[in-house]
Coordinates of C-alpha atoms in Angstrom, one line a residue:
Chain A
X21 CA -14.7 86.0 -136.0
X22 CA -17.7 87.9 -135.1
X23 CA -17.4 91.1 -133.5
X24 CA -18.4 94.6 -132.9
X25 CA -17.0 97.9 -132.8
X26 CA -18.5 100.9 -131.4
X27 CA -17.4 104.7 -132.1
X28 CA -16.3 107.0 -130.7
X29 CA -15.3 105.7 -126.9
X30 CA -16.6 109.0 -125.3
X31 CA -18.3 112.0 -126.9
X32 CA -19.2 115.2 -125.1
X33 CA -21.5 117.4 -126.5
X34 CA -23.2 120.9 -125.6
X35 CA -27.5 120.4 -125.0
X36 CA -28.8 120.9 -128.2
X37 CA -25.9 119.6 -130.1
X38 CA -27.2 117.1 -132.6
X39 CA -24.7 114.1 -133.4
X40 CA -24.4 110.2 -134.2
X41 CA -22.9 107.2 -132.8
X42 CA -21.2 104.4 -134.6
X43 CA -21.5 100.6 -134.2
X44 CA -19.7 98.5 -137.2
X45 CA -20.0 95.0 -136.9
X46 CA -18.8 92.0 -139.1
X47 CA -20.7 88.6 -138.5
X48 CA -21.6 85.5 -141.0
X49 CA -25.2 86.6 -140.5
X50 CA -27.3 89.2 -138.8
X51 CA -30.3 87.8 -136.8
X52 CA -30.9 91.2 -135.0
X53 CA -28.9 94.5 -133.8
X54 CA -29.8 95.5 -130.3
X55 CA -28.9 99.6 -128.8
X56 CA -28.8 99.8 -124.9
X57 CA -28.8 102.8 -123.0
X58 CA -27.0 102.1 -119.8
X59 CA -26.7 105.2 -116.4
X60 CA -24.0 104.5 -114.2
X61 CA -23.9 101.4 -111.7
X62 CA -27.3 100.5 -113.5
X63 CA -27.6 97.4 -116.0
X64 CA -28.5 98.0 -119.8
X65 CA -32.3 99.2 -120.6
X66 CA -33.3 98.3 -124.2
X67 CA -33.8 101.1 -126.6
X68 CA -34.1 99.5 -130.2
X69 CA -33.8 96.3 -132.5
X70 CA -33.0 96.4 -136.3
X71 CA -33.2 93.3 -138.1
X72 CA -32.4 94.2 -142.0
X73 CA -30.7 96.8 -143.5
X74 CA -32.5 100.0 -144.1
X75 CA -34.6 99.6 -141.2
X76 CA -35.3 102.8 -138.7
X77 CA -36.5 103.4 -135.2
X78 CA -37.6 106.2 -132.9
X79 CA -37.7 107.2 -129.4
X80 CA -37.8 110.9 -128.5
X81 CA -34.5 112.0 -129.3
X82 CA -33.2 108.8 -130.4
X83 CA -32.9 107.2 -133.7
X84 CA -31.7 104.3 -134.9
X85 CA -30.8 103.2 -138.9
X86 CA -29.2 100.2 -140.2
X87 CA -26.9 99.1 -143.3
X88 CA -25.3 96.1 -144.1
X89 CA -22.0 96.6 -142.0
X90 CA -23.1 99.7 -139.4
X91 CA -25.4 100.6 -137.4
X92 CA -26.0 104.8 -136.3
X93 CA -27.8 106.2 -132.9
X94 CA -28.6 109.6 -134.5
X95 CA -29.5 111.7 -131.3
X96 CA -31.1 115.2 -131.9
X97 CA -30.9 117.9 -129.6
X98 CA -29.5 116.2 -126.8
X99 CA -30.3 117.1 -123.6
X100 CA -28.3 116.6 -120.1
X101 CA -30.3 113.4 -118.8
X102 CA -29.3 112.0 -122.3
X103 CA -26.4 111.2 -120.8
X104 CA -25.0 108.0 -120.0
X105 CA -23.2 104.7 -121.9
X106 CA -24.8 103.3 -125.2
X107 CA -23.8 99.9 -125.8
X108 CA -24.6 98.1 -129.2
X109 CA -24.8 94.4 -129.3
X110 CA -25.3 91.5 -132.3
X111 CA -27.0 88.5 -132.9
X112 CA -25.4 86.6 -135.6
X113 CA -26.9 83.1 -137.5
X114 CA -27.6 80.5 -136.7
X115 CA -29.8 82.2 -133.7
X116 CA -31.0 79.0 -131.5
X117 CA -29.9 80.7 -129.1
X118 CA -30.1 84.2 -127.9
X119 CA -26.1 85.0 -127.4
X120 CA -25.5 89.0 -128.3
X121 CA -22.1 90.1 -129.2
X122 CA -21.7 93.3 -127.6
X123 CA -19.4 96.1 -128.3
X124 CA -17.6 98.6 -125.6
X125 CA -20.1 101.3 -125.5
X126 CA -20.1 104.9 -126.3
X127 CA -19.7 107.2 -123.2
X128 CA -22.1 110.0 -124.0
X129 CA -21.6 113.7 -122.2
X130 CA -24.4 116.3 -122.8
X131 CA -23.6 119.4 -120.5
X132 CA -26.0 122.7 -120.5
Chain B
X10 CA -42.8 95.4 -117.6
X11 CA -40.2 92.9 -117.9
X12 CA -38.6 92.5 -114.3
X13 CA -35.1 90.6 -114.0
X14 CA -34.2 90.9 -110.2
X15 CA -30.4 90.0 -109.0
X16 CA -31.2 89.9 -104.8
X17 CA -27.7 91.1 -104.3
X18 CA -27.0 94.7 -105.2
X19 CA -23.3 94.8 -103.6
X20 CA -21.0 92.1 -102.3
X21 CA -17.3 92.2 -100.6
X22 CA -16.0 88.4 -100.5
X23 CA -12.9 87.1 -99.3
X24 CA -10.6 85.3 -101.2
X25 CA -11.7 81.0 -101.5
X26 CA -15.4 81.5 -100.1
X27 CA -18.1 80.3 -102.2
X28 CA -20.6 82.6 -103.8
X29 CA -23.7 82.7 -104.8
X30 CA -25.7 85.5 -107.3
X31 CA -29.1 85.1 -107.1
X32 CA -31.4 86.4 -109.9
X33 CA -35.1 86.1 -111.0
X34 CA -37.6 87.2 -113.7
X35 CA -41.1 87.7 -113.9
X36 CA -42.1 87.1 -117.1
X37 CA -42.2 83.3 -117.9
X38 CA -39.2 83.9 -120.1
X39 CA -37.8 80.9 -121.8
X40 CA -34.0 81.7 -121.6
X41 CA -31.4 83.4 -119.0
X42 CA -28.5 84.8 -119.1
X43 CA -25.1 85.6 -116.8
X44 CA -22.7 88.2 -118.4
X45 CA -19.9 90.1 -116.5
X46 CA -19.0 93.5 -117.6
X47 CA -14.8 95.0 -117.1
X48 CA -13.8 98.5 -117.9
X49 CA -12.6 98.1 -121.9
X50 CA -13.8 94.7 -122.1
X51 CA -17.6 95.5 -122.7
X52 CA -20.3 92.4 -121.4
X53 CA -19.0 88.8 -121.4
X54 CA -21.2 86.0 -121.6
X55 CA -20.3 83.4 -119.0
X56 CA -23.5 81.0 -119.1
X57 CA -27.0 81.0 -120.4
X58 CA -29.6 78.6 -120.1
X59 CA -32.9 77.8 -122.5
X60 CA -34.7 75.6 -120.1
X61 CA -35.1 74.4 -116.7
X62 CA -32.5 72.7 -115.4
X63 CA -30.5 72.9 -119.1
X64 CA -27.0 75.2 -119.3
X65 CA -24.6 76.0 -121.4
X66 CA -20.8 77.5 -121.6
X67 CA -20.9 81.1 -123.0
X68 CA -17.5 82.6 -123.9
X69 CA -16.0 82.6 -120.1
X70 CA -17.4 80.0 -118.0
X71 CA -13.6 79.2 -116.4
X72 CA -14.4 79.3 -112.9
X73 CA -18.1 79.9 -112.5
X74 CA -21.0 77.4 -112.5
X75 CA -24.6 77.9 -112.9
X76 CA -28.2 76.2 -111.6
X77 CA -31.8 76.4 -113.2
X78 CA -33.9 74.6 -111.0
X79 CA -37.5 76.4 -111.7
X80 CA -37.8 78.6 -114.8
X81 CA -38.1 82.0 -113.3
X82 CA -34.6 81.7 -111.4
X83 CA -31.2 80.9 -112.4
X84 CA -28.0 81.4 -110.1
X85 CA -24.6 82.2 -110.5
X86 CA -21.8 80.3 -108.5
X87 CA -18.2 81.0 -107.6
X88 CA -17.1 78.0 -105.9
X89 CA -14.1 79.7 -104.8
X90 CA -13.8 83.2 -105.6
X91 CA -10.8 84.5 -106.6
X92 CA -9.5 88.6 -107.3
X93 CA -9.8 88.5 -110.8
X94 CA -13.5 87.5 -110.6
X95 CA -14.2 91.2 -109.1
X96 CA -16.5 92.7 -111.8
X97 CA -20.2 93.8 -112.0
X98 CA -22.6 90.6 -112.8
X99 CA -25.1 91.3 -114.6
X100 CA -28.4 88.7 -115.5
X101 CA -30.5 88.8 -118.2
X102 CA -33.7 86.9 -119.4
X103 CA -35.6 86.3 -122.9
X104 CA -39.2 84.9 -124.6
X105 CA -37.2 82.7 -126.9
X106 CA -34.2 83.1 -129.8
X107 CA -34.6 86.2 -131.3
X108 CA -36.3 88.6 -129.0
X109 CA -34.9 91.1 -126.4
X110 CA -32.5 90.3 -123.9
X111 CA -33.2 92.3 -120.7
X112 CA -31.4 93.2 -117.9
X113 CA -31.2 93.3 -114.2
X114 CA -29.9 95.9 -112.6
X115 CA -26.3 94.0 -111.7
X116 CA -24.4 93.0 -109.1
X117 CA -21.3 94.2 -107.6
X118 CA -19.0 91.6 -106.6
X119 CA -15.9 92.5 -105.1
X120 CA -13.4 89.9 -104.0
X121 CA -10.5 90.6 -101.4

């Protein structure tokens, strides 16, 4: 069964505190690997998509790496508006359709 | 930038009325998406659909039903809601297989 794992639940971390976030997923094949950001009472805004291992993206303080079972959101120097719920989501083969498997988010505190 | 709009921001229900989430995107995207997201239980799909007037069941379609009947709009229906259906509804919209999903900015449905 496909699924998706995210790690740890919540993390609190002092501004300027550099850490990473874990998403492990096990599928029969990975079309794509999606990051959300999501603020409270708010729906998910896109951040990234990885396709094949050993790819890596960047957004300010944000990046993103893939291997063939995880996924990390390295974030560097975190500040307070940093804050909020990361979600990670899947899309497995065969992709004629666009359904994403999504795991239960990281709950991300950055205090000053 | 991609726009998903769900017209309803909050919603209180009673128990047996019929409801309707309305949602629309901007971008001529192909496919469109209804996913409800619990506490622990991360985003659900309960229906998507690839063209006008086409559907199909995601993994929780048990009491909801869906219409397409232009491309840029797809609604969500509760023919007769029930408690366990309070959640946050949440639409989503893509070009095609493969490319980003995004998001509205959700609905809150409660049901009393």
């Amino acid at each position: 069964e496909d699924q998706v794992t995210q790690s740890p639940e919540a993390l609190r971390l002092q501004e300027g505190e550099s850490s990473s976030l874990n998403c492990s997923y096990t599928v029969s094949g990975l079309r794509g690997l999606f990051w959300y950001r999501q603020d409270p009472g708010k729906g998910p805004e896109f951040l990234f998509t990885l396709y094949s291992a050993g790819e890596e993206k960047e957004k300010e303080r944000l990046k993103a790496t893939l291997t063939k079972k995880e996924s990390f959101l390295h974030i560097t120097a975190p500040k307070p508006e940093d804050s909020a719920t990361y979600l990670c989501a899947v899309q497995a083969e065969p992709a004629n359709t666009d359904k994403l498997i999504f795991g239960t988010g990281t709950r991300l505190q950055v205090f000053p | 930038d991609v726009k998903v709009t769900q017209s309803s921001r909050y919603l209180v229900k009673r128990t047996g009325e019929k409801v309707f989430l309305e949602c629309v995107q901007d971008m001529d995207h192909e496919n469109m998406f209804w996913y409800r997201q619990d506490p622990g239980l991360g985003l659900r799909l309960i229906y998507f659909s690839y063209d006008v007037k086409m559907k199909e069941k995601g993994d929780i379609p048990e009491g909801y039903s869906v219409s397409r009947e232009k491309k840029e709009r797809f609604s969500l229906i509760l023919e007769s809601a029930s408690t366990n259906q309070t959640s946050m509804y949440l639409c989503a919209s893509s070009w095609s297989p493969g490319n980003t999903i995004y998001f509205g900015e959700g609905s809150w449905l409660t049901v009393v």
